[in-house]
Coordinates of C-alpha atoms in Angstrom, one line a residue:
M1 CA -5.9 56.7 -5.1
S2 CA -4.7 53.1 -5.7
E3 CA -6.4 50.2 -4.0
N4 CA -5.1 48.8 -0.8
P5 CA -2.3 46.3 -1.5
H6 CA -3.6 44.0 1.2
N7 CA -7.0 43.8 -0.5
L8 CA -5.4 43.2 -3.9
E9 CA -3.3 40.3 -2.4
E10 CA -6.5 38.8 -1.0
Q11 CA -8.3 39.1 -4.3
K12 CA -5.3 37.4 -6.0
K13 CA -5.3 34.5 -3.6
E14 CA -9.1 34.0 -4.0
L15 CA -8.7 33.9 -7.8
E16 CA -5.7 31.6 -7.7
A17 CA -7.6 29.2 -5.4
E18 CA -10.1 28.5 -8.2
Y19 CA -7.4 26.6 -10.0
D20 CA -5.8 25.0 -6.9
T21 CA -6.5 21.5 -8.1
E22 CA -5.1 18.0 -7.7
H23 CA -4.9 16.7 -11.3
E24 CA -3.4 13.2 -11.0
I25 CA -5.3 11.4 -13.7
G26 CA -3.8 8.0 -12.7
E27 CA -0.6 6.5 -11.4
Q28 CA 2.2 5.8 -13.9
N29 CA 2.3 2.2 -15.0
I30 CA 5.1 1.4 -17.5
N31 CA 4.5 -2.1 -18.9
P32 CA 7.1 -4.4 -20.5
L33 CA 6.4 -2.9 -23.9
G34 CA 7.4 0.5 -22.5
L35 CA 3.9 2.0 -22.7
D36 CA 2.6 4.4 -20.1
L37 CA -0.8 2.8 -19.3
H38 CA -1.5 5.1 -16.4
N39 CA -5.1 6.0 -17.2
P40 CA -8.0 4.3 -19.1
V41 CA -7.7 6.5 -22.1
F42 CA -4.9 4.6 -23.7
V43 CA -6.4 1.2 -23.2
V44 CA -10.0 2.1 -24.2
S45 CA -8.8 4.1 -27.3
A46 CA -6.4 1.3 -28.4
I47 CA -9.1 -1.4 -28.0
L48 CA -11.6 0.6 -30.0
I49 CA -9.2 1.3 -32.8
I50 CA -7.9 -2.3 -32.9
A51 CA -11.5 -3.5 -33.0
F52 CA -12.3 -1.2 -35.9
V53 CA -9.3 -2.5 -37.8
I54 CA -10.1 -6.2 -37.2
L55 CA -13.9 -5.9 -38.0
S56 CA -13.2 -3.8 -41.1
L57 CA -10.8 -6.4 -42.5
V58 CA -13.0 -9.3 -41.6
F59 CA -16.2 -7.7 -42.9
P60 CA -15.0 -5.2 -45.5
E61 CA -18.3 -4.8 -47.5
Q62 CA -20.4 -4.3 -44.4
A63 CA -17.9 -1.9 -43.0
N64 CA -17.9 0.2 -46.2
A65 CA -21.7 0.2 -46.3
N66 CA -22.0 1.2 -42.6
L67 CA -19.4 4.0 -43.0
D68 CA -21.2 5.4 -46.0
A69 CA -24.7 5.2 -44.3
T70 CA -23.3 6.9 -41.2
R71 CA -21.8 9.7 -43.3
Q72 CA -25.0 10.4 -45.1
W73 CA -27.1 10.3 -42.0
I74 CA -24.9 12.7 -40.1
G75 CA -24.8 15.0 -43.2
R76 CA -28.6 15.1 -43.4
T77 CA -29.3 15.3 -39.7
F78 CA -26.6 17.5 -38.3
D79 CA -25.6 19.7 -41.3
W80 CA -26.9 22.8 -39.5
L81 CA -24.8 22.0 -36.4
F82 CA -21.5 21.7 -38.3
L83 CA -22.1 24.9 -40.2
S84 CA -23.4 26.9 -37.2
A85 CA -20.5 25.8 -35.0
G86 CA -18.0 26.9 -37.7
N87 CA -19.5 30.3 -37.7
I88 CA -19.3 30.6 -34.0
F89 CA -15.6 29.7 -33.9
V90 CA -14.8 32.4 -36.5
L91 CA -16.7 35.1 -34.5
L92 CA -15.1 34.0 -31.3
C93 CA -11.6 34.2 -32.8
L94 CA -12.2 37.7 -34.2
A95 CA -13.5 38.8 -30.8
L96 CA -10.3 37.5 -29.1
I97 CA -8.2 39.7 -31.3
V98 CA -10.0 42.9 -30.3
L99 CA -11.0 42.2 -26.7
P100 CA -8.7 43.1 -23.7
I101 CA -8.1 39.4 -23.1
G102 CA -6.0 39.5 -26.3
R103 CA -3.1 40.9 -24.4
I104 CA -2.7 37.9 -22.1
R105 CA 0.5 36.1 -22.8
I106 CA 0.6 32.3 -23.0
G107 CA 2.9 31.0 -20.2
G108 CA 2.6 34.2 -18.2
Q109 CA 3.5 37.9 -18.9
D110 CA 7.2 37.2 -18.8
A111 CA 7.2 34.1 -21.0
K112 CA 9.5 34.1 -24.1
P113 CA 8.7 32.3 -27.4
D114 CA 10.5 28.9 -27.9
F115 CA 10.7 29.2 -31.7
S116 CA 11.4 31.9 -34.2
V117 CA 8.4 33.3 -36.1
I118 CA 9.4 31.5 -39.3
S119 CA 9.8 28.1 -37.6
W120 CA 6.6 28.6 -35.6
F121 CA 4.6 29.4 -38.7
S122 CA 6.1 26.6 -40.9
M123 CA 5.3 24.0 -38.2
L124 CA 1.7 25.1 -37.7
F125 CA 1.0 25.4 -41.4
A126 CA 2.6 22.0 -42.3
A127 CA 0.7 20.3 -39.5
G128 CA -2.6 22.2 -40.2
M129 CA -3.4 21.3 -43.8
G130 CA -0.3 20.5 -45.9
I131 CA -1.5 17.3 -47.5
G132 CA -5.0 18.7 -48.1
L133 CA -3.8 21.8 -49.9
M134 CA -1.7 19.6 -52.3
F135 CA -4.6 17.2 -52.9
W136 CA -7.5 19.7 -53.3
S137 CA -6.0 22.9 -54.6
V138 CA -6.7 22.0 -58.3
A139 CA -9.4 19.4 -58.0
E140 CA -11.8 21.4 -55.9
P141 CA -12.2 24.6 -57.9
V142 CA -12.1 22.7 -61.2
G143 CA -14.6 20.2 -59.8
Y144 CA -17.1 23.0 -58.8
F145 CA -16.6 24.9 -62.1
T146 CA -17.2 21.9 -64.3
E147 CA -20.1 20.6 -62.0
W148 CA -18.3 17.3 -61.4
F149 CA -18.5 18.0 -57.6
G150 CA -21.8 19.9 -57.8
T151 CA -21.8 23.7 -57.9
P152 CA -22.0 25.9 -54.9
L153 CA -25.4 27.6 -54.3
G154 CA -26.7 26.1 -57.5
I155 CA -24.8 28.4 -59.8
E156 CA -24.6 27.2 -63.4
G157 CA -21.2 25.7 -64.2
G158 CA -18.9 26.9 -66.9
T159 CA -19.8 30.6 -66.5
E160 CA -17.6 33.5 -65.2
E161 CA -19.9 33.6 -62.2
A162 CA -19.2 29.9 -61.6
R163 CA -15.4 30.6 -61.8
Q164 CA -15.6 33.2 -59.1
A165 CA -17.9 31.0 -57.0
A166 CA -15.6 28.0 -57.5
L167 CA -12.6 29.8 -56.2
G168 CA -14.6 31.5 -53.5
A169 CA -16.1 28.3 -52.3
T170 CA -12.7 26.6 -52.2
M171 CA -11.4 29.4 -50.1
Y172 CA -14.5 29.1 -47.8
H173 CA -13.4 25.5 -47.1
W174 CA -9.8 26.3 -46.5
G175 CA -9.9 29.9 -45.1
L176 CA -11.1 31.4 -41.8
H177 CA -13.4 28.6 -40.7
P178 CA -10.9 25.7 -40.4
W179 CA -8.2 27.8 -38.9
A180 CA -10.7 29.2 -36.3
I181 CA -11.4 25.7 -35.3
Y182 CA -7.7 25.0 -34.8
A183 CA -7.2 28.3 -33.0
V184 CA -9.9 27.6 -30.4
V185 CA -8.4 24.2 -29.5
G186 CA -4.8 25.3 -29.7
L187 CA -5.4 28.4 -27.5
S188 CA -7.4 26.5 -25.0
L189 CA -4.8 23.8 -24.6
A190 CA -1.9 26.2 -24.4
F191 CA -3.6 28.6 -22.0
F192 CA -4.8 26.0 -19.5
A193 CA -1.4 24.1 -19.6
Y194 CA 1.0 27.1 -19.5
N195 CA -1.0 29.7 -17.6
K196 CA -3.0 27.5 -15.2
G197 CA -0.6 24.6 -14.7
L198 CA -3.0 21.9 -15.9
P199 CA -1.9 18.8 -17.9
L200 CA -1.6 19.3 -21.7
T201 CA -4.6 17.3 -22.6
I202 CA -8.1 18.0 -23.9
R203 CA -9.9 17.5 -20.6
S204 CA -7.9 20.3 -18.9
A205 CA -9.7 22.9 -21.1
F206 CA -13.0 22.0 -19.4
Y207 CA -11.9 22.6 -15.8
P208 CA -13.7 26.0 -15.5
I209 CA -17.0 24.3 -16.4
F210 CA -16.7 20.8 -14.7
G211 CA -14.1 21.4 -12.0
E212 CA -12.6 18.3 -10.4
R213 CA -14.8 16.0 -12.4
V214 CA -12.5 16.4 -15.4
W215 CA -10.0 14.1 -13.7
G216 CA -12.5 11.3 -13.5
P217 CA -14.7 9.3 -16.0
L218 CA -16.0 12.5 -17.7
G219 CA -12.5 13.5 -18.5
H220 CA -11.7 10.0 -19.8
V221 CA -14.6 10.2 -22.2
I222 CA -13.5 13.6 -23.5
D223 CA -9.9 12.5 -24.1
T224 CA -11.0 9.2 -25.7
L225 CA -13.2 11.1 -28.1
A226 CA -10.2 13.4 -28.9
V227 CA -8.0 10.3 -29.6
L228 CA -10.6 8.7 -31.9
A229 CA -11.2 12.0 -33.7
T230 CA -7.5 12.6 -34.2
M231 CA -6.8 9.1 -35.4
F232 CA -9.6 9.1 -38.1
G233 CA -8.9 12.7 -39.1
L234 CA -5.2 11.8 -39.6
A235 CA -6.1 8.6 -41.4
T236 CA -8.2 10.6 -43.8
S237 CA -5.3 12.8 -44.6
L238 CA -2.8 10.0 -44.9
G239 CA -5.2 8.1 -47.2
L240 CA -5.5 11.1 -49.4
G241 CA -1.8 11.6 -49.4
A242 CA -1.2 8.0 -50.4
Q243 CA -3.7 8.3 -53.2
Q244 CA -2.1 11.4 -54.6
A245 CA 1.5 10.1 -54.3
A246 CA 0.5 6.9 -56.0
S247 CA -1.2 8.9 -58.8
G248 CA 1.9 11.0 -59.2
L249 CA 4.1 7.9 -59.4
E250 CA 1.9 6.5 -62.1
F251 CA 1.9 9.8 -64.0
L252 CA 5.7 10.1 -63.9
F253 CA 6.9 6.5 -64.0
G254 CA 4.0 4.4 -65.1
I255 CA 3.8 2.6 -61.7
E256 CA 0.2 1.4 -61.3
A257 CA -1.6 3.6 -58.7
G258 CA -3.6 0.8 -57.2
L259 CA -4.2 -0.2 -53.7
N260 CA -1.0 -2.1 -53.4
T261 CA 1.0 1.0 -54.4
Q262 CA -0.9 3.1 -51.9
I263 CA -0.4 0.6 -49.1
A264 CA 3.3 0.5 -49.9
I265 CA 3.5 4.3 -49.7
I266 CA 1.8 4.3 -46.4
I267 CA 4.2 1.6 -45.1
G268 CA 7.3 3.6 -46.4
V269 CA 6.2 6.9 -45.0
T270 CA 5.2 5.4 -41.7
I271 CA 8.7 4.0 -41.4
V272 CA 10.2 7.5 -42.1
A273 CA 7.8 9.0 -39.6
L274 CA 9.0 6.5 -36.9
L275 CA 12.6 7.6 -37.6
S276 CA 11.5 11.3 -37.3
I277 CA 9.8 10.5 -34.0
M278 CA 13.0 9.0 -32.7
R279 CA 14.8 12.3 -33.5
G280 CA 12.4 14.4 -31.4
I281 CA 10.4 17.6 -32.2
N282 CA 13.5 19.7 -32.9
G283 CA 15.5 17.2 -34.9
G284 CA 12.5 15.7 -36.6
V285 CA 9.3 17.5 -37.3
K286 CA 10.8 21.0 -37.0
V287 CA 13.5 20.2 -39.6
L288 CA 11.0 18.5 -42.0
S289 CA 8.5 21.4 -41.6
N290 CA 11.1 24.0 -42.5
I291 CA 12.3 21.9 -45.5
N292 CA 8.7 21.5 -46.7
L293 CA 7.9 25.2 -46.4
M294 CA 10.9 25.9 -48.6
F295 CA 9.9 23.3 -51.2
A296 CA 6.3 24.5 -51.1
A297 CA 7.4 28.1 -51.7
L298 CA 9.5 27.0 -54.7
L299 CA 6.6 25.1 -56.3
L300 CA 4.2 28.0 -55.6
I301 CA 6.6 30.6 -57.2
F302 CA 7.1 28.4 -60.2
V303 CA 3.3 27.9 -60.8
M304 CA 2.8 31.7 -60.4
I305 CA 5.5 32.5 -63.0
A306 CA 4.8 29.6 -65.4
G307 CA 1.1 30.3 -65.4
G308 CA 1.7 34.0 -66.1
I309 CA 2.1 36.7 -63.4
L310 CA -0.8 38.8 -64.8
A311 CA -3.1 35.7 -64.9
F312 CA -2.1 34.9 -61.3
L313 CA -2.8 38.4 -60.1
A314 CA -6.2 38.3 -61.8
N315 CA -6.9 35.0 -60.1
V316 CA -5.9 36.5 -56.7
G317 CA -8.5 39.2 -57.3
T318 CA -11.1 36.6 -58.3
T319 CA -10.4 34.4 -55.3
A320 CA -10.4 37.2 -52.8
S321 CA -13.6 38.8 -54.2
G322 CA -15.3 35.4 -54.6
Y323 CA -14.5 34.5 -51.0
A324 CA -15.8 37.9 -49.7
Q325 CA -18.9 37.6 -51.9
Y326 CA -19.9 34.1 -51.0
I327 CA -18.7 33.6 -47.4
L328 CA -22.1 34.6 -45.9
P329 CA -24.4 32.7 -48.3
L330 CA -22.2 29.6 -47.9
S331 CA -22.3 30.0 -44.1
N332 CA -26.1 29.9 -44.1
P333 CA -27.5 26.5 -43.2
V334 CA -31.2 27.4 -43.9
G335 CA -32.9 26.8 -47.3
R336 CA -29.9 25.4 -49.1
E337 CA -30.6 23.9 -52.6
D338 CA -27.1 22.8 -53.5
E339 CA -27.4 19.4 -52.0
T340 CA -24.4 17.7 -53.5
F341 CA -22.0 20.6 -52.8
Y342 CA -23.3 21.3 -49.3
H343 CA -23.4 17.7 -47.9
S344 CA -20.7 16.0 -49.9
W345 CA -18.1 18.8 -49.5
T346 CA -18.8 21.5 -47.0
I347 CA -20.1 19.2 -44.2
F348 CA -17.2 16.7 -45.0
F349 CA -14.6 19.5 -44.7
W350 CA -16.1 20.9 -41.5
A351 CA -16.1 17.4 -39.9
W352 CA -12.6 16.8 -41.2
W353 CA -11.3 20.0 -39.6
I354 CA -13.1 19.3 -36.3
S355 CA -11.6 15.7 -36.3
W356 CA -8.2 17.2 -36.9
S357 CA -8.5 19.9 -34.3
P358 CA -7.2 17.9 -31.3
F359 CA -4.1 17.0 -33.3
V360 CA -3.4 20.4 -34.9
G361 CA -4.6 22.4 -31.8
M362 CA -2.4 20.5 -29.4
F363 CA 0.6 20.6 -31.7
I364 CA 0.2 24.4 -32.1
A365 CA -0.2 24.7 -28.3
R366 CA 3.1 22.8 -27.8
V367 CA 5.0 25.3 -29.9
S368 CA 3.2 28.6 -29.0
R369 CA 4.4 29.4 -25.5
G370 CA 5.4 33.1 -25.2
R371 CA 2.9 34.5 -27.7
T372 CA 0.0 36.7 -26.6
V373 CA -3.5 35.6 -27.3
R374 CA -3.8 38.4 -29.9
Q375 CA -0.6 37.3 -31.6
F376 CA -1.6 33.6 -31.5
V377 CA -5.1 34.1 -33.0
T378 CA -3.8 36.6 -35.6
A379 CA -1.1 34.2 -36.7
V380 CA -3.2 31.0 -36.6
L381 CA -6.3 32.6 -38.2
L382 CA -5.4 35.4 -40.6
V383 CA -1.9 34.7 -41.9
P384 CA -2.7 31.1 -43.1
T385 CA -5.9 32.4 -44.7
L386 CA -3.9 35.0 -46.7
V387 CA -1.3 32.4 -47.7
T388 CA -4.1 30.1 -48.8
V389 CA -5.6 32.8 -51.0
I390 CA -2.3 33.0 -52.8
W391 CA -1.9 29.2 -53.0
M392 CA -5.4 28.6 -54.4
S393 CA -5.1 31.4 -56.8
A394 CA -1.9 29.9 -58.3
F395 CA -2.9 26.3 -58.4
G396 CA -6.7 26.4 -58.7
G397 CA -6.5 29.4 -60.9
S398 CA -4.1 27.7 -63.3
G399 CA -6.4 24.7 -63.4
L400 CA -9.4 26.9 -64.3
D401 CA -7.4 28.8 -66.9
Q402 CA -6.6 25.5 -68.6
V403 CA -10.3 24.5 -68.6
R404 CA -11.3 27.9 -69.9
D405 CA -8.7 27.7 -72.7
N406 CA -9.6 24.0 -73.5
I407 CA -6.2 22.7 -72.6
G408 CA -5.5 19.1 -71.5
A409 CA -7.5 16.5 -69.6
L410 CA -9.0 18.9 -67.1
A411 CA -10.8 20.6 -69.9
S412 CA -11.7 17.5 -71.9
E413 CA -12.5 15.1 -69.1
G414 CA -13.1 17.1 -65.9
I415 CA -12.2 15.6 -62.6
T416 CA -12.2 11.9 -63.2
D417 CA -9.6 11.3 -60.4
S418 CA -9.2 14.0 -57.7
S419 CA -5.7 12.7 -56.8
L420 CA -4.5 13.2 -60.4
A421 CA -5.8 16.8 -60.9
L422 CA -2.6 18.5 -59.7
F423 CA -0.4 16.5 -62.0
Q424 CA -2.8 17.1 -64.9
M425 CA -2.4 20.8 -64.4
L426 CA 1.4 20.6 -64.0
E427 CA 1.6 18.6 -67.3
H428 CA 0.8 21.8 -69.3
L429 CA 3.5 23.9 -67.6
P430 CA 7.2 23.7 -68.3
F431 CA 9.5 21.2 -66.5
T432 CA 6.6 18.8 -65.8
A433 CA 8.8 16.0 -64.6
I434 CA 10.7 18.1 -62.1
T435 CA 7.6 19.9 -60.7
S436 CA 5.6 16.7 -60.5
F437 CA 8.5 15.0 -58.7
L438 CA 8.7 17.9 -56.3
A439 CA 4.9 17.7 -55.7
I440 CA 5.2 14.0 -54.9
A441 CA 8.0 14.8 -52.5
L442 CA 6.0 17.5 -50.8
V443 CA 3.0 15.2 -50.3
L444 CA 5.3 12.6 -48.8
V445 CA 7.0 15.0 -46.4
F446 CA 3.7 16.5 -45.4
F447 CA 2.6 12.9 -44.8
V448 CA 5.6 12.4 -42.5
T449 CA 5.1 15.6 -40.5
S450 CA 1.4 14.9 -40.1
S451 CA 2.1 11.4 -38.8
D452 CA 4.9 12.5 -36.5
S453 CA 2.9 15.4 -35.1
G454 CA -0.3 13.3 -34.7
S455 CA 1.5 10.6 -32.8
L456 CA 3.0 13.3 -30.5
V457 CA -0.5 14.6 -29.8
I458 CA -2.2 11.2 -29.2
D459 CA 0.7 10.2 -27.0
S460 CA 0.2 13.3 -24.9
I461 CA -3.5 12.7 -24.5
T462 CA -3.3 9.0 -23.7
S463 CA -0.5 9.6 -21.1
G464 CA -2.6 12.2 -19.2
G465 CA -0.9 15.3 -20.7
K466 CA 2.7 14.4 -20.3
T467 CA 5.2 15.8 -22.8
D468 CA 7.9 13.2 -21.9
A469 CA 5.9 9.9 -22.2
P470 CA 7.9 6.8 -23.4
Q471 CA 9.1 7.0 -27.0
S472 CA 7.7 3.5 -27.7
Q473 CA 4.2 4.9 -27.1
R474 CA 4.6 7.5 -29.9
L475 CA 5.9 4.7 -32.1
F476 CA 2.9 2.7 -31.3
W477 CA 0.4 5.4 -32.3
A478 CA 2.3 6.4 -35.5
T479 CA 2.2 2.7 -36.6
F480 CA -1.6 2.6 -36.0
E481 CA -2.2 5.8 -37.9
G482 CA -0.7 4.1 -40.9
I483 CA -2.7 0.9 -40.3
V484 CA -6.1 2.8 -40.0
A485 CA -5.4 4.8 -43.2
G486 CA -4.5 1.6 -45.0
V487 CA -7.7 -0.2 -43.7
L488 CA -9.9 2.7 -44.8
L489 CA -8.4 2.6 -48.3
A490 CA -8.7 -1.2 -48.5
V491 CA -12.3 -1.2 -47.2
G492 CA -13.4 1.6 -49.5
G493 CA -11.9 -0.1 -52.6
A494 CA -13.1 1.8 -55.7
T495 CA -14.9 4.3 -53.4
A496 CA -11.9 4.8 -51.0
L497 CA -12.5 8.5 -50.9
T498 CA -16.0 8.0 -49.6
A499 CA -14.7 5.7 -46.9
L500 CA -12.1 8.3 -45.9
Q501 CA -14.7 11.0 -45.7
A502 CA -17.0 8.8 -43.6
G503 CA -14.3 8.1 -41.1
A504 CA -13.7 11.8 -40.6
V505 CA -17.4 12.7 -40.5
S506 CA -18.3 10.0 -38.0
T507 CA -15.7 11.1 -35.4
G508 CA -16.2 14.8 -36.1
L509 CA -19.8 14.8 -34.9
P510 CA -19.4 14.1 -31.2
F511 CA -16.4 16.3 -31.1
V512 CA -18.2 19.4 -32.4
I513 CA -20.1 19.4 -29.1
V514 CA -16.9 19.1 -27.2
L515 CA -15.5 22.2 -29.1
L516 CA -18.6 24.3 -28.4
L517 CA -18.2 23.7 -24.7
M518 CA -14.5 24.3 -24.9
S519 CA -15.2 27.8 -26.4
V520 CA -17.3 28.7 -23.3
S521 CA -14.6 27.3 -21.0
L522 CA -11.8 29.2 -22.8
L523 CA -13.6 32.5 -22.3
K524 CA -14.2 31.8 -18.6
G525 CA -10.5 31.0 -18.2
L526 CA -9.2 34.0 -20.1
F527 CA -11.3 36.5 -18.1
H528 CA -10.1 34.9 -14.9
E529 CA -6.5 35.4 -16.1
L530 CA -7.2 39.0 -17.1
A531 CA -8.4 39.7 -13.5
L532 CA -5.1 38.3 -12.2
V533 CA -3.1 40.4 -14.6
R534 CA -5.0 43.6 -13.7
I535 CA -4.3 42.9 -10.0
E536 CA -0.6 42.5 -10.7
E537 CA -0.6 45.8 -12.6
A538 CA -2.5 47.6 -9.8
K539 CA 0.0 46.3 -7.3
A540 CA 2.9 47.6 -9.4

């Protein structure tokens, strides 16, 4: 016998009352510059970022020394926290796929997706790690294999075991763990915004834990941390993109890949990003993401064929088996002896993904209405991981094949410049000029989509979750993303990569705590929604 409809309605009202909240974060205040300064997050974030830029330019040597010291201290002291948190996020996402809460639909049970599957996937993938895949796909596995970057788990370089470990460790850095971090943040933001009616901002995800306090100072702190993490995570990626594009221009046209060229690239791409912002998400980042996905697919197919299909298939097997073999040992924070690899690379990557998570997570949330939790997590976690196996097998595998066969600079010199590794690999495949030019174009367009998407996200956070904040505000943040990237490159000088890494690690540390709390809050919210869904089903 079904339950009394009156009792069901009372239960539903009691559950809905838990999210009956006044969430005005501050009154709107549009100033003469067209900026929505309606809550402290914008002002505090902007002041901190501007202060960093000024102090770094005035005291570059001290800034570089402090950044490096901070990176090393965080790596030594909190390595276990980063690694353990990454494992927790992966397990949580796998649980979301199989638990009953996986059938909850973002936006309500009748919500329809806003974008096609192809457009949806291309946007989340381009935003998620486009520049990074271009920069590290050859440099990382070759660097581990030749011991230039240190070898994972202390395995001797240059051996067949080292080849498998190099590809497996690269996949470890680019597979399930980073996408699990993105999935947790993206799902949290999308769920609390579209199912619970809360503002699309980081603090909303903490309402089940902190209640009305999220609209006060506590929420301001959370959102400010998210803005800083996003800004420095993006700056790291934009700096890497500028380095690689400059190296590509030097490789193809003999243009010196120095700081001036890198800064010029940042300025040029930032201008294009501003134009993309003015066209909006459908006319700007969506179009660019779809174009980039097509170009990336063309380059991938070319490398697969030019490097030999049989060799590529063998590399897929090596990458997949290496990933499966080494994922658990690499996930263990206890008793590690591979100091250089563990701290210089794994901890850096984990901090980088965490610092990127507000940006990528919120952007994915913006374009994911209408998907079920199960569909969302499967697409964000598993599909990109499978694509990355193919990508790393093609590019990293070709680089390793050249080292094994003693072909070119990768074999004779190793990784002397990470930003040049991709072009050194392409040099020994047909149509080098065409493929290298395409690679530069890909880096630059990934650069634009990251800047565009990032400014969209920071704009939403600093305006209290609005999706229609003044356009001038997005232009402001996109400009500062380029400025911070340029400052980190200038401050780092010859060790610019270290400065970029330090920026990401420093802002990633406080945000890892935020993400762990967010995971608890997400589960509370999803089980609350499942109870409502079951009541509706019982009433029907």
